[in-house]
Short mmCIF file of C-alpha atoms in Angstrom, two decimals:
data_model
loop_
_atom_site.label_atom_id
_atom_site.label_comp_id
_atom_site.label_asym_id
_atom_site.label_seq_id
_atom_site.Cartn_x
_atom_site.Cartn_y
_atom_site.Cartn_z
CA MET F 1151 33.34 11.28 11.84
CA LEU F 1152 30.78 11.35 14.62
CA GLU F 1153 29.95 14.89 15.72
CA ASN F 1154 30.31 16.09 19.29
CA TYR F 1155 28.59 13.36 21.40
CA LYS F 1156 27.64 15.82 24.06
CA GLU F 1157 25.57 17.73 21.51
CA ILE F 1158 23.96 14.39 20.41
CA LYS F 1159 22.87 13.68 24.01
CA LYS F 1160 21.52 17.22 24.38
CA ARG F 1161 19.44 16.90 21.26
CA VAL F 1162 18.04 13.48 22.19
CA ILE F 1163 16.95 14.67 25.52
CA GLU F 1164 15.31 17.75 24.11
CA VAL F 1165 13.27 15.85 21.56
CA LEU F 1166 12.35 13.22 24.12
CA HIS F 1167 10.94 15.82 26.47
CA THR F 1168 9.05 17.92 23.86
CA LYS F 1169 5.38 16.93 23.92
CA THR F 1170 3.78 16.24 20.60
CA GLU F 1171 0.81 18.60 19.86
CA ILE F 1172 -1.79 16.21 18.44
CA GLU F 1173 -4.70 17.51 16.45
CA ASN F 1174 -7.63 15.30 15.44
CA ARG F 1175 -8.75 15.92 11.92
CA GLU F 1176 -11.41 14.46 9.57
CA SER F 1177 -8.81 13.95 6.81
CA ILE F 1178 -5.11 14.36 5.99
CA PRO F 1179 -4.31 17.82 4.58
CA GLN F 1180 -2.92 17.84 1.18
CA ASP F 1181 -0.23 20.41 2.20
CA ASN F 1182 2.68 18.87 4.13
CA GLY F 1183 3.46 22.33 5.31
CA ILE F 1184 1.01 21.86 8.19
CA PHE F 1185 3.38 19.47 9.88
CA SER F 1186 6.18 20.77 12.10
CA TYR F 1187 8.69 18.61 14.11
CA ASN F 1188 6.60 18.85 17.26
CA ASN F 1189 3.04 18.43 16.12
CA GLY F 1190 1.03 15.50 14.84
CA ILE F 1191 -2.32 14.82 13.19
CA LYS F 1192 -4.67 11.90 14.13
CA THR F 1193 -7.10 10.83 11.40
CA TYR F 1194 -8.27 7.74 9.51
CA VAL F 1195 -5.89 6.27 6.99
CA GLY F 1196 -6.09 3.51 4.30
CA ALA F 1197 -2.91 1.77 2.99
CA LEU F 1198 -2.32 -0.27 -0.10
CA PHE F 1199 0.95 -2.32 -0.62
CA ILE F 1200 1.97 -4.38 -3.64
CA ASP F 1201 4.74 -6.90 -3.20
CA ILE F 1202 6.66 -8.78 -5.86
CA ILE F 1203 6.61 -12.56 -5.06
CA ASP F 1204 9.95 -14.37 -4.94
CA SER F 1205 11.69 -11.10 -5.81
CA THR F 1206 15.06 -12.36 -4.44
CA LYS F 1207 15.17 -15.03 -7.10
CA LEU F 1208 13.97 -12.50 -9.78
CA PHE F 1209 16.85 -10.11 -8.85
CA LYS F 1210 19.56 -12.86 -8.73
CA GLU F 1211 18.64 -14.80 -11.91
CA VAL F 1212 17.41 -12.24 -14.51
CA GLU F 1213 19.83 -10.25 -16.62
CA LYS F 1214 20.17 -6.81 -15.01
CA GLU F 1215 19.30 -4.66 -18.11
CA LEU F 1216 16.23 -6.75 -18.95
CA LEU F 1217 15.08 -6.61 -15.35
CA ALA F 1218 15.46 -2.89 -15.36
CA ARG F 1219 13.10 -2.61 -18.31
CA ILE F 1220 10.54 -4.96 -16.70
CA LEU F 1221 10.59 -3.24 -13.28
CA ARG F 1222 10.57 0.27 -14.77
CA THR F 1223 7.41 -0.56 -16.75
CA PHE F 1224 5.75 -2.33 -13.90
CA PHE F 1225 6.42 0.44 -11.26
CA ARG F 1226 5.43 3.23 -13.63
CA GLU F 1227 2.01 1.64 -14.40
CA ILE F 1228 1.27 0.75 -10.79
CA ILE F 1229 2.09 4.30 -9.75
CA ILE F 1230 -0.22 5.83 -12.46
CA ILE F 1231 -3.07 3.67 -11.00
CA LEU F 1232 -2.19 4.69 -7.43
CA LYS F 1233 -2.15 8.40 -8.37
CA SER F 1234 -5.55 8.15 -10.04
CA ASN F 1235 -6.99 8.16 -6.57
CA SER F 1236 -6.93 11.93 -5.48
CA ASN F 1237 -6.89 10.94 -1.80
CA TYR F 1238 -3.37 9.57 -1.84
CA ARG F 1239 -1.02 11.44 0.45
CA GLN F 1240 2.14 9.39 -0.08
CA ILE F 1241 3.37 7.01 -2.78
CA GLY F 1242 6.63 5.24 -2.74
CA ILE F 1243 8.84 2.30 -3.56
CA ARG F 1244 10.69 0.33 -0.89
CA GLY F 1245 12.83 -2.28 -2.57
CA ASP F 1246 10.39 -4.57 -4.40
CA CYS F 1247 7.38 -3.11 -2.98
CA VAL F 1248 5.14 -0.25 -4.18
CA TYR F 1249 2.77 1.40 -1.72
CA ALA F 1250 0.32 4.21 -1.34
CA ILE F 1251 -1.18 5.72 1.84
CA TYR F 1252 -4.44 7.45 1.60
CA SER F 1253 -6.74 9.84 3.51
CA ALA F 1254 -9.78 7.65 4.04
CA PRO F 1255 -12.23 8.90 6.70
CA THR F 1256 -15.23 7.36 4.97
CA GLU F 1257 -16.40 4.02 3.73
CA GLU F 1258 -16.57 5.47 0.20
CA GLU F 1259 -12.94 6.46 0.26
CA LEU F 1260 -11.82 3.03 1.46
CA SER F 1261 -13.91 1.47 -1.26
CA ASP F 1262 -12.01 3.62 -3.80
CA ILE F 1263 -8.73 2.00 -2.42
CA LEU F 1264 -10.17 -1.44 -2.89
CA ILE F 1265 -10.96 -0.45 -6.56
CA ASN F 1266 -7.39 0.57 -7.05
CA ALA F 1267 -6.37 -2.84 -5.84
CA ILE F 1268 -8.69 -4.56 -8.20
CA GLU F 1269 -7.35 -2.44 -11.02
CA ILE F 1270 -3.81 -3.39 -10.16
CA ASN F 1271 -4.75 -7.08 -10.00
CA THR F 1272 -6.32 -6.87 -13.43
CA PHE F 1273 -3.45 -4.79 -14.91
CA GLN F 1274 -0.97 -7.52 -13.55
CA LYS F 1275 -2.88 -10.22 -15.51
CA MET F 1276 -2.33 -8.19 -18.74
CA PHE F 1277 1.33 -7.54 -17.72
CA GLN F 1278 1.96 -11.29 -17.32
CA LYS F 1279 0.45 -11.96 -20.80
CA ILE F 1280 2.70 -9.32 -22.41
CA LEU F 1281 5.80 -10.77 -20.62
CA GLN F 1282 4.86 -14.28 -21.79
CA GLN F 1283 4.31 -13.08 -25.34
CA ASN F 1284 7.77 -11.55 -25.33
CA GLN F 1285 9.32 -14.56 -23.74
CA PHE F 1286 10.39 -12.50 -20.78
CA ILE F 1287 10.54 -13.88 -17.15
CA ASN F 1288 7.23 -13.62 -15.40
CA PHE F 1289 6.40 -12.83 -11.70
CA LYS F 1290 3.38 -12.66 -9.50
CA ILE F 1291 2.36 -10.22 -6.93
CA GLY F 1292 0.53 -9.88 -3.52
CA ILE F 1293 -1.57 -6.96 -2.65
CA GLY F 1294 -2.21 -5.96 1.02
CA LEU F 1295 -4.76 -3.38 2.23
CA GLY F 1296 -5.14 -1.95 5.76
CA ALA F 1297 -7.10 0.69 7.58
CA SER F 1298 -6.99 2.30 10.98
CA GLU F 1299 -6.88 5.60 12.89
CA THR F 1300 -3.38 6.76 12.53
CA LEU F 1301 -1.12 9.40 14.10
CA ILE F 1302 1.01 11.16 11.44
CA ILE F 1303 4.13 12.97 12.47
CA ARG F 1304 7.09 14.58 10.69
CA SER F 1305 10.59 13.37 11.44
CA GLY F 1306 14.17 14.09 10.14
CA LYS F 1307 16.53 16.90 10.28
CA LYS F 1308 15.24 20.44 10.06
CA LYS F 1309 16.47 22.15 6.85
CA GLY F 1310 18.62 19.06 6.15
CA GLY F 1311 16.63 17.85 3.17
CA ILE F 1312 16.00 14.39 4.70
CA ASN F 1313 12.67 14.21 6.33
CA ASP F 1314 9.46 12.34 5.93
CA ASN F 1315 6.11 11.51 7.51
CA ILE F 1316 5.88 8.62 10.04
CA TRP F 1317 2.57 6.78 10.19
CA ILE F 1318 1.84 5.44 13.65
CA GLY F 1319 -1.10 2.92 13.39
CA ASP F 1320 -2.07 -0.48 12.13
CA ALA F 1321 -3.12 0.54 8.57
CA VAL F 1322 0.48 0.80 7.04
CA ILE F 1323 1.82 -2.13 9.01
CA ASP F 1324 -1.02 -4.50 8.18
CA ALA F 1325 -0.98 -3.68 4.54
CA SER F 1326 2.70 -4.16 4.34
CA LYS F 1327 2.54 -7.53 6.10
CA LEU F 1328 -0.44 -8.71 4.09
CA SER F 1329 1.18 -7.93 0.81
CA SER F 1330 4.00 -10.31 1.83
CA GLU F 1331 1.33 -13.07 2.34
CA ALA F 1332 -1.18 -12.51 -0.35
CA GLY F 1333 -0.87 -14.57 -3.59
CA ARG F 1334 1.14 -17.28 -1.63
CA ASN F 1335 0.15 -20.61 -0.01
CA ASN F 1336 -3.15 -20.78 -1.88
CA LEU F 1337 -4.29 -17.34 -0.69
CA ASP F 1338 -5.87 -14.98 -3.21
CA VAL F 1339 -3.89 -11.93 -4.67
CA ILE F 1340 -5.72 -9.27 -2.62
CA ALA F 1341 -5.59 -9.54 1.22
CA ILE F 1342 -7.56 -7.14 3.51
CA ASP F 1343 -7.30 -6.62 7.21
CA SER F 1344 -10.42 -7.06 9.34
CA ASN F 1345 -10.84 -3.40 10.09
CA PHE F 1346 -10.82 -2.40 6.40
CA TYR F 1347 -13.20 -5.22 5.55
CA LYS F 1348 -15.72 -4.29 8.15
CA LYS F 1349 -15.69 -0.62 7.15
CA ILE F 1350 -16.67 -1.39 3.57
CA LYS F 1351 -18.69 -4.48 4.02
CA TYR F 1352 -22.08 -2.98 4.51
CA LEU F 1353 -21.56 -0.21 1.94
CA LYS F 1354 -20.66 -2.80 -0.74
CA CYS F 1355 -23.37 -5.26 0.20
CA ASN F 1356 -26.01 -2.53 -0.15
CA GLU F 1357 -24.66 -2.07 -3.68
CA ASN F 1358 -24.49 -5.80 -4.48
CA GLU F 1359 -25.94 -8.55 -2.40
CA GLN F 1360 -23.42 -11.04 -3.74
CA TYR F 1361 -20.54 -8.98 -2.55
CA GLN F 1362 -19.70 -11.11 0.50
CA ASN F 1363 -19.30 -14.03 -1.77
CA TYR F 1364 -16.33 -12.44 -3.39
CA PHE F 1365 -14.32 -12.77 -0.27
CA LYS F 1366 -12.77 -15.69 1.64
CA GLU F 1367 -12.29 -15.50 5.44
CA GLU F 1368 -8.68 -16.61 6.16
CA TYR F 1369 -6.24 -16.53 8.95
CA SER F 1370 -3.05 -14.40 8.80
CA PRO F 1371 -0.11 -15.81 10.81
CA LYS F 1372 1.69 -12.48 10.49
CA LEU F 1373 -1.18 -10.47 11.88
CA ALA F 1374 -2.46 -13.27 14.11
CA GLU F 1375 -6.03 -12.51 13.22
CA THR F 1376 -8.78 -12.99 10.69
CA ILE F 1377 -8.39 -11.48 7.27
CA TYR F 1378 -10.37 -11.43 4.04
CA THR F 1379 -9.01 -12.27 0.57
CA CYS F 1380 -10.31 -12.06 -2.95
CA ASP F 1381 -9.12 -12.13 -6.63
CA MET F 1382 -11.57 -9.55 -7.92
CA ILE F 1383 -10.88 -8.05 -11.30
CA ILE F 1384 -12.33 -5.34 -13.81
CA CYS F 1385 -14.53 -7.61 -15.93
CA ASP F 1386 -14.40 -5.83 -19.31
CA PHE F 1387 -10.67 -5.26 -18.92
CA ASN F 1388 -10.05 -8.90 -18.11
CA GLU F 1389 -12.27 -10.10 -20.99
CA TRP F 1390 -10.12 -8.00 -23.43
CA ILE F 1391 -7.11 -9.64 -22.01
CA GLU F 1392 -8.52 -13.12 -22.42
CA ASN F 1393 -9.60 -12.32 -25.91
CA GLY F 1394 -6.00 -11.51 -26.99
CA MET F 1395 -5.71 -7.79 -26.33
CA LYS F 1396 -6.58 -6.66 -29.77
#
């Protein structure tokens, strides 16, 4: 039953009129204890989302116990890859989507997120082969990456056990939307927003002059702007997959 509505109004007014104390930081602290319910941190963030394509069909048509084994395996291995990057600050699962949000103030740290995406893309090729060999249903994925300056705040009920960080900026939104476009309609598996791409472009081109050739310039209806896509893989890992994984 709804609690005292007068108390609800009082609480709403109080929060709406409490100014958020915003602190600019070079990176996201690892300790969430720095967040209160009236402060916030502004810093540069990178986000990576992995979305299962046609998941509705998958959930409706595949026998539930078998699907449980497939998804448990898939999510477990993806999370291991995401956690290998020490700059992650949040990893989670939303329905059929796995995501990670990273502290990424430099081009090098954004580049590490791209490497995670490439590792996941290569892993998925192996996972598809294993599913085929076992005559299990297969599925494809889309990977989205975004980067932006972001305001991070804490929200929820104090001492209520239900609270989380809220990420106010383009990085998380763009990565989420791009993961739902990537791998579909002739787009490559990995889709990157323009801000992320511009940040790493010159760093990577200095390492490898052919780097720009790996990406295609595309248009994203969901973002209403230019994006960049690729199907980059870990070469020796992929060669082992193609040679039978023995």
